[in-house]
Short mmCIF file of C-alpha atoms and ligand atoms in Angstrom, two decimals:
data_model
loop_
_atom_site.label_atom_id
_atom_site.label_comp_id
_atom_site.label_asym_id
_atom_site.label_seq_id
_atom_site.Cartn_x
_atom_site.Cartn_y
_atom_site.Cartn_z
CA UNK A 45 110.12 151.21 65.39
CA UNK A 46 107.95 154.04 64.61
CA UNK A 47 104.33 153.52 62.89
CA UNK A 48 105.07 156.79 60.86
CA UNK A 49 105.45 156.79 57.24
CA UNK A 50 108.36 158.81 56.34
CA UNK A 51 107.69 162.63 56.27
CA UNK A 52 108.73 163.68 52.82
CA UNK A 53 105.80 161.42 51.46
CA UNK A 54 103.12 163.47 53.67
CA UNK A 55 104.27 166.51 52.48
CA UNK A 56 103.21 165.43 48.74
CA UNK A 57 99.99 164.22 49.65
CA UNK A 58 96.75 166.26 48.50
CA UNK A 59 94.63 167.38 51.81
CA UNK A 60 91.96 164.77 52.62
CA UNK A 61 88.77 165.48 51.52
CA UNK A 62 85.64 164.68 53.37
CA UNK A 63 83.24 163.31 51.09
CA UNK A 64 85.94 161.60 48.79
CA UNK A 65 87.32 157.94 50.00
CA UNK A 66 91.00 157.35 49.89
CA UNK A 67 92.15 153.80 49.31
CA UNK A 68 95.89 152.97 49.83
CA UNK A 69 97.86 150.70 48.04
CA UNK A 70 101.37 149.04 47.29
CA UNK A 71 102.90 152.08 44.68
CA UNK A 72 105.05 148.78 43.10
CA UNK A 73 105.74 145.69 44.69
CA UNK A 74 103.55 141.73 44.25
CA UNK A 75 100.22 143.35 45.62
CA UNK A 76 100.06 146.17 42.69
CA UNK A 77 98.93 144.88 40.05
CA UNK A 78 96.32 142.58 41.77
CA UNK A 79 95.14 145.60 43.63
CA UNK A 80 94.63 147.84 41.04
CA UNK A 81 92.47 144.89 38.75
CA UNK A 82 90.44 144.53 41.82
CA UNK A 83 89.47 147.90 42.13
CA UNK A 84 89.08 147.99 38.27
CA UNK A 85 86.19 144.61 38.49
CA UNK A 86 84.53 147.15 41.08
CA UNK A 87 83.99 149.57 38.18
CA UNK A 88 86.66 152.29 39.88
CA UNK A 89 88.27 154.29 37.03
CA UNK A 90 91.29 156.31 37.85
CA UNK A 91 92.93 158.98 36.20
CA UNK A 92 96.19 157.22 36.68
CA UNK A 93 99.75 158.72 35.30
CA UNK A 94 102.80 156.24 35.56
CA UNK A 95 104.61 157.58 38.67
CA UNK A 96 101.77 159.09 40.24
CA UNK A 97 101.44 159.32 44.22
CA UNK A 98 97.87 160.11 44.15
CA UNK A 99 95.25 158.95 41.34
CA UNK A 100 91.53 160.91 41.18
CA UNK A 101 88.73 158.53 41.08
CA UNK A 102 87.09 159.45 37.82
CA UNK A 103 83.87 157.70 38.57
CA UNK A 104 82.73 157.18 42.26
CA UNK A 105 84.26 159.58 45.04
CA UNK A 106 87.24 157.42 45.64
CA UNK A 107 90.61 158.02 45.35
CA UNK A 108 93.65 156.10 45.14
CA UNK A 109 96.93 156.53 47.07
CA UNK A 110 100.47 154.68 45.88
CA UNK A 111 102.64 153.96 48.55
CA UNK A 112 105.58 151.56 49.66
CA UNK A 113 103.10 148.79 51.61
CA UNK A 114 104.73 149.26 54.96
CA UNK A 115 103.22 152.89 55.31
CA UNK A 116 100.04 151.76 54.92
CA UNK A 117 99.04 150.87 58.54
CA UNK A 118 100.93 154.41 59.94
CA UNK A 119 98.91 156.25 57.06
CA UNK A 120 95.12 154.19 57.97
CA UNK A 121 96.17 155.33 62.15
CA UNK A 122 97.03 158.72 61.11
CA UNK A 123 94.43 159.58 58.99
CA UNK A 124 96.09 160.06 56.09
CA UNK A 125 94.04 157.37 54.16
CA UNK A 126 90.69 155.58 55.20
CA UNK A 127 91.40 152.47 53.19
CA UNK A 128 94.10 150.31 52.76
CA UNK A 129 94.95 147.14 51.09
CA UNK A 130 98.24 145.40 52.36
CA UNK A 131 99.59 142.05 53.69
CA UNK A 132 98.28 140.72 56.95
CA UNK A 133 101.96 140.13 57.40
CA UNK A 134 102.14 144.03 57.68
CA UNK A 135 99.41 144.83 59.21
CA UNK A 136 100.45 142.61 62.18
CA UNK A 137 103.85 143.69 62.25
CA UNK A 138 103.08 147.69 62.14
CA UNK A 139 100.29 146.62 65.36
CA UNK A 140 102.94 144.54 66.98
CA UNK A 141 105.50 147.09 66.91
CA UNK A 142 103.47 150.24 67.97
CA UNK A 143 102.14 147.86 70.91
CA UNK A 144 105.84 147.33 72.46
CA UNK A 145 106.69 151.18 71.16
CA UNK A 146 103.56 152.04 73.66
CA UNK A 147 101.01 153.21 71.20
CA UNK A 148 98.57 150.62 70.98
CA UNK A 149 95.81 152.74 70.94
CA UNK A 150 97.29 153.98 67.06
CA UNK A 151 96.57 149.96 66.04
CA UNK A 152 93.05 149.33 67.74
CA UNK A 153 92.10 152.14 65.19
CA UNK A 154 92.78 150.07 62.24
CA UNK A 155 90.26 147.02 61.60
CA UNK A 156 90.83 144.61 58.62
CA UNK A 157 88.02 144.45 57.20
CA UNK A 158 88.23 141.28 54.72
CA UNK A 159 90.33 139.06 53.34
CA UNK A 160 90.94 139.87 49.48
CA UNK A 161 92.11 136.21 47.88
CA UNK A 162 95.19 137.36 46.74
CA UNK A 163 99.26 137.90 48.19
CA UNK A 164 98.96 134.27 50.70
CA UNK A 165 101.92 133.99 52.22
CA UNK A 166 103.22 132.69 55.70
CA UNK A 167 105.91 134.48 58.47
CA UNK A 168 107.86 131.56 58.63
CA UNK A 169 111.13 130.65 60.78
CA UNK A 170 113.50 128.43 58.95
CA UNK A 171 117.38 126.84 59.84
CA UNK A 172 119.77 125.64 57.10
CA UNK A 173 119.19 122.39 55.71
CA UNK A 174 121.72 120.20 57.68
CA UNK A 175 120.92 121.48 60.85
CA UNK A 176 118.91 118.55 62.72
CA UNK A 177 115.53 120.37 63.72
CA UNK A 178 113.71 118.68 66.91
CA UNK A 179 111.61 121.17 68.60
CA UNK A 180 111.47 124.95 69.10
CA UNK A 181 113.63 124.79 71.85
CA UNK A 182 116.22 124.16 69.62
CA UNK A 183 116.04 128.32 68.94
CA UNK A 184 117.11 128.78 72.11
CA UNK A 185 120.60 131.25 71.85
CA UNK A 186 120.25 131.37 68.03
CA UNK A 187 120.40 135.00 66.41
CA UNK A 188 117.66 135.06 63.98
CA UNK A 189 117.25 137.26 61.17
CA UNK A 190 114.11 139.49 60.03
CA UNK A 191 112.32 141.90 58.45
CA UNK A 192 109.21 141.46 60.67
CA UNK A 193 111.46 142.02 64.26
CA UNK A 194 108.39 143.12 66.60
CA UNK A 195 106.32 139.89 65.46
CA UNK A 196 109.24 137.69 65.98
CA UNK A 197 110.16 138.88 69.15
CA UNK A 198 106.61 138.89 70.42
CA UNK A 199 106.87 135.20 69.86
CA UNK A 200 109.63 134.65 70.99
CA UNK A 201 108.78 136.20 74.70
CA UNK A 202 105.71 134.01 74.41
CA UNK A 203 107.41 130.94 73.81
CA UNK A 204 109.85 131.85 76.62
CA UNK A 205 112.92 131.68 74.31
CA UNK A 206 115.91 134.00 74.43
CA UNK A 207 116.90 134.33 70.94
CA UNK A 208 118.71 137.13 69.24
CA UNK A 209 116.69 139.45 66.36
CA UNK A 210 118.60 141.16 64.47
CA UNK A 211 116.57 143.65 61.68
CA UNK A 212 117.97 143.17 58.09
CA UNK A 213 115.31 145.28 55.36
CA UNK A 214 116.09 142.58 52.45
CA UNK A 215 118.01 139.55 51.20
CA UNK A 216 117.14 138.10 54.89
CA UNK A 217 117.59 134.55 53.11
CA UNK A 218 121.29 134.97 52.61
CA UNK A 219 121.85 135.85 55.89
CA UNK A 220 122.80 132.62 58.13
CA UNK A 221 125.24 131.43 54.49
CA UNK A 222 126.80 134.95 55.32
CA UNK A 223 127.49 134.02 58.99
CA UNK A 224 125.60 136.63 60.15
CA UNK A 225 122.64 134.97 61.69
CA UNK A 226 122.34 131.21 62.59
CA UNK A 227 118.26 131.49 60.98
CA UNK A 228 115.84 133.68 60.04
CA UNK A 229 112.35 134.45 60.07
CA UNK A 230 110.72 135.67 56.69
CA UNK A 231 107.81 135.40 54.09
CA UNK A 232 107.41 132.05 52.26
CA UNK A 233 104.94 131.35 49.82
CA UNK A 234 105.83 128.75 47.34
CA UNK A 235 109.23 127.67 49.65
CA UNK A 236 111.04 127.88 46.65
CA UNK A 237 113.58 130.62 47.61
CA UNK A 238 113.97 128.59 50.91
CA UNK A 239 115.14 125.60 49.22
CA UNK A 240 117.61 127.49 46.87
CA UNK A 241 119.09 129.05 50.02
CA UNK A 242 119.56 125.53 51.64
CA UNK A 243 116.82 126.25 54.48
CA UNK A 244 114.52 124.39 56.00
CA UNK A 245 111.53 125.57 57.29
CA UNK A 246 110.75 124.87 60.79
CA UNK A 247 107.77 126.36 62.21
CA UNK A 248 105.22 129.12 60.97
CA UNK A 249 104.03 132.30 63.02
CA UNK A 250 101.34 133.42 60.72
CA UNK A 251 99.40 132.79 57.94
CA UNK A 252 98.90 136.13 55.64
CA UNK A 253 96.73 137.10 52.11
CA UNK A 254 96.00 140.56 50.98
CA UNK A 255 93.28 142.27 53.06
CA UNK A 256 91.23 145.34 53.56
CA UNK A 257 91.62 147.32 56.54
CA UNK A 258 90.04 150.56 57.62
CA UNK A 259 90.38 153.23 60.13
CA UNK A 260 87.46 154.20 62.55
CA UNK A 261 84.78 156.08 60.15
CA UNK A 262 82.07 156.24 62.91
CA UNK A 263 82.25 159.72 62.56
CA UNK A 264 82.07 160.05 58.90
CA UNK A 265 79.02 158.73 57.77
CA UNK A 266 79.73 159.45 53.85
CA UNK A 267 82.67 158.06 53.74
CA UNK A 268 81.37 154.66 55.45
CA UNK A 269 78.61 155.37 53.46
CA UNK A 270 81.10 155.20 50.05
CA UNK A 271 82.77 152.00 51.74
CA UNK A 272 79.48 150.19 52.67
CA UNK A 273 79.01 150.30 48.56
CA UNK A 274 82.71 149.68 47.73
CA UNK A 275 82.45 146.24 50.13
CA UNK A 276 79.09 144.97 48.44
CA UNK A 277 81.14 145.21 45.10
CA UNK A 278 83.64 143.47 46.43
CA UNK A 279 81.65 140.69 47.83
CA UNK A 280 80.03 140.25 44.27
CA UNK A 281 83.56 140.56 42.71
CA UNK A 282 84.91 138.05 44.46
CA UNK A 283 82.33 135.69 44.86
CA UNK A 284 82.21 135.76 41.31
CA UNK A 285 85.95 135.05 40.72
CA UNK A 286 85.93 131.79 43.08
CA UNK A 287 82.74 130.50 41.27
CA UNK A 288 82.22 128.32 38.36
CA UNK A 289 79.40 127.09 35.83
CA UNK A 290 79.87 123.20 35.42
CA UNK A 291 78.22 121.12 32.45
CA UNK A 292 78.54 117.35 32.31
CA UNK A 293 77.12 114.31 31.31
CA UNK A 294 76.26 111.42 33.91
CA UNK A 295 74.87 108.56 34.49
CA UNK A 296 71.26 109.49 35.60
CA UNK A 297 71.59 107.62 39.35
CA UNK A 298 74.29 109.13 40.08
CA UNK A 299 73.00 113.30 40.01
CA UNK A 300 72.69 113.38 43.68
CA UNK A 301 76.17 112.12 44.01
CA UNK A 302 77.60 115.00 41.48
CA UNK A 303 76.34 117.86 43.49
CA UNK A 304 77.98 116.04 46.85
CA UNK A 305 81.12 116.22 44.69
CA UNK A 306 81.04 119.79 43.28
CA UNK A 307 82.14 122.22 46.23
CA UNK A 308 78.75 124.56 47.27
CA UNK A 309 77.13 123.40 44.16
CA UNK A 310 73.41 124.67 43.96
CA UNK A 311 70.92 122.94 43.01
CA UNK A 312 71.54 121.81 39.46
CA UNK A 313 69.30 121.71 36.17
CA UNK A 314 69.51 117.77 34.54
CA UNK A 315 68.37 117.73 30.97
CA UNK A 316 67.51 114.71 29.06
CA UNK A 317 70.03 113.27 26.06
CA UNK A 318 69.16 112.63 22.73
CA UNK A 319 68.55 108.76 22.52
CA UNK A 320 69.61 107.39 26.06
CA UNK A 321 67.48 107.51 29.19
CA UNK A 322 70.58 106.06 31.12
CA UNK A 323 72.47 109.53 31.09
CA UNK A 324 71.73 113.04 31.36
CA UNK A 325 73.46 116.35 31.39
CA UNK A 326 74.24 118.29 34.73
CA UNK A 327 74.89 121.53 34.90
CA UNK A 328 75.07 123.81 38.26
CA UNK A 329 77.22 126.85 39.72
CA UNK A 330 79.53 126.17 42.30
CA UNK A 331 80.01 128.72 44.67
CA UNK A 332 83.75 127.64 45.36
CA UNK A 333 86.78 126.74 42.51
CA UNK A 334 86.61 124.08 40.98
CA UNK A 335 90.08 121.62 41.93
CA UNK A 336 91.26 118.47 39.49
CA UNK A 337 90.75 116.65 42.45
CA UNK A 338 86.64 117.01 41.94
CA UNK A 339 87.08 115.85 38.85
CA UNK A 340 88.69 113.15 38.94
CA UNK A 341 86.16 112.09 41.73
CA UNK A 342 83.48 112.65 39.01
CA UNK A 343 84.89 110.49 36.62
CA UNK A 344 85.23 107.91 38.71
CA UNK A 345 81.39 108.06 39.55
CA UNK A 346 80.97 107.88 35.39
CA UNK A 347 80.43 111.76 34.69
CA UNK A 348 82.28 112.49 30.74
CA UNK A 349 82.48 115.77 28.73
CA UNK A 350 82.97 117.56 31.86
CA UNK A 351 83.47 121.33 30.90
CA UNK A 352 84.36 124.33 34.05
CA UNK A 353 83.21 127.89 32.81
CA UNK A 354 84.20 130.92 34.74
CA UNK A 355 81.35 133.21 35.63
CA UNK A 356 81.63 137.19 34.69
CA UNK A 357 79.02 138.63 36.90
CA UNK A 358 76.49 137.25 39.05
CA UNK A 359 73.81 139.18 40.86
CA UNK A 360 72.32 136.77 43.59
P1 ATP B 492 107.59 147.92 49.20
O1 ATP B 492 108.57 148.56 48.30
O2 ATP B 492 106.18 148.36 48.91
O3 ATP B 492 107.94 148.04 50.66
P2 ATP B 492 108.16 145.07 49.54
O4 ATP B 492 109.46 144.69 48.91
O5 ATP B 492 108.08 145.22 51.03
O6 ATP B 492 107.61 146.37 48.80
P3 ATP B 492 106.80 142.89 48.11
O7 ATP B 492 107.95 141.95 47.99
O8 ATP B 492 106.26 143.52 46.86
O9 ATP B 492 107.05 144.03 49.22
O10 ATP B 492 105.63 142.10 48.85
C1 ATP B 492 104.43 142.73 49.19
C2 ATP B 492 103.56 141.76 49.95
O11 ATP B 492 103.28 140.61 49.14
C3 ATP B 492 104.15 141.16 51.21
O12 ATP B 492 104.12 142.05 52.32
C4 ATP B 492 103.24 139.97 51.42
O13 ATP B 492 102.02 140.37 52.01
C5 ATP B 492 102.93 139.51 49.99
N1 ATP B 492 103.68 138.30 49.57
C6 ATP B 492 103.13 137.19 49.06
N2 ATP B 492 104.05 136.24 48.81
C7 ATP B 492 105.21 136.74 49.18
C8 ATP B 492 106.55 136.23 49.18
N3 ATP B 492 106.85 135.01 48.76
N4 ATP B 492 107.52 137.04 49.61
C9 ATP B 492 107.25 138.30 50.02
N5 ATP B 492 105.99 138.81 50.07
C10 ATP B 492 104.98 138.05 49.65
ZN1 ZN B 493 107.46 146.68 52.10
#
């Protein structure tokens, strides 16, 4: 499998420039939209026309490239972009795959960078409901089929299993009701398309979000230079997004408690009620969301009127 995007996109791709950074992203597909607002909370404007391949960063020297996410990794090792923001999932596979093609120097030039929040999924191998799962073994002789072929096979050799992979692009779910593979290894996120194909899932070769990877900029100091601003952003951004403000009223004993409940709750301000001196009102920021599950835990140490604001901007 070649880490190449497909030529006819090159050709309609505006010369790099060297003082401008170029960000690649999903053109249309579940990471677009999540993409493009995260960018946006980093205060990057683009002049952006419906179909457009390439989008001029109207505010900061950054520009913005729309592609099918699979190029991204061939485009970050060729150059072609410096930034990119795609699945782990792809990422690995594009690495995998130019490791057993016999480029794996094209892969140790791409570095993720960070993990974004957004797109979790997991590479998952599952087997139709009624067949009676023990161990991997059981793979042994199956044909199994995938999208992500260089990944799966790579485990496969690990695991010492002889199993055959056979590449389907799409619909890989329907493929073992369609007699054409016995199982198949694909993305799962909520399991729900798993379960309406009858398929169970059996074991899980990676864990995946969103993420930012980068090629080697050693060389091109204002362009890290660009990046090293662009990554500060996004700490804020999505430090922000995880955090919330919390108000409540407690019994005044049990403060100490509260904060051990919140998750990375700093130290909180406790002001006095009107007319009791048994409870007071708490109110912190938590540096991680805020579940049900604290809640309830709360409640059950006596906190009431508990109230979870999200937090615009922060600057620590
Ligand atoms: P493209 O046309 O860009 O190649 P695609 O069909 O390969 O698009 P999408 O289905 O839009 O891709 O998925 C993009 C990414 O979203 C996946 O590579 C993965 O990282 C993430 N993702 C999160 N949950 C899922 C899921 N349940 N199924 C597929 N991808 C998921
Ligand atoms: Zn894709």
């Amino acid at each position: 499998m070649a880490l190449s995007a497909a030529p006819g996109i090159k050709a309609a791709i505006p010369k790099m420039a060297k003082e401008r950074l170029r960000i690649a992203i999903q053109k249309s597909g579940r990471l677009t939209d999540k993409s493009l607002d995260l960018l946006s909370r980093c205060g990057l404007d683009f002049a952006r026309s419906k179909d457009a391949l390439f989008c001029f960063g109207r505010n900061m020297p950054v520009d913005l490239l729309l592609v099918r996410d699979d190029d991204i990794p061939g485009f970050l090792a060729e150059g072609i972009c410096d930034v990119g923001l795609v699945g782990d999932n792809v990422a690995a596979e594009k690495a995998c795959a130019s490791f057993f093609s016999g480029k794996p120097s094209q892969a140790k030039t791409v570095q993720r960078v960070r993990g974004l929040g957004y797109g979790a999924c997991r590479l998952s191998i599952a087997l139709p409901q009624e067949y009676a799962y023990h161990h991997l073994g059981d793979l042994q002789g199956m044909t199994l089929a995938t999208s992500y072929p260089a990944l799966l096979q790579k485990f496969l050799d690990e695991q010492k299993i002889e199993a055959r992979v056979i590449y389907l692009s799409g619909s890989v779910e329907i493929a073992p009701r369609l007699g054409t593979a016995d199982g198949i290894c694909d993305l799962v996120s909520s399991g729900a398309t798993l379960a309406a194909n009858r398929l169970q899932e059996v074991h899980t070769l990676l864990e995946s979000e969103a993420a930012l990877y980068q090629r080697d900029l050693s060389a091109e100091t204002k362009k890290q230079n660009i990046l090293n601003v662009l990554l500060q952003r996004l700490n804020s951004v999505l430090q922000v997004s995880a955090s919330k403000y919390v108000m409540l009223h407690a019994p005044a004993s049990q403060v100490a408690a509260i904060t051990q409940i919140l998750p990375a709750a700093e130290s909180p301000t406790v002001l006095p009620l009107e007319g009791t001196t048994q409870r007071v009102a708490v109110h912190t920021l938590c540096r991680e969301n805020v579940l049900w599950e604290h809640l309830e835990q709360l409640k059950a140490i006596g906190a009431s009127a508990i109230l979870v604001l999200p937090v615009e901007k922060m600057l620590a």
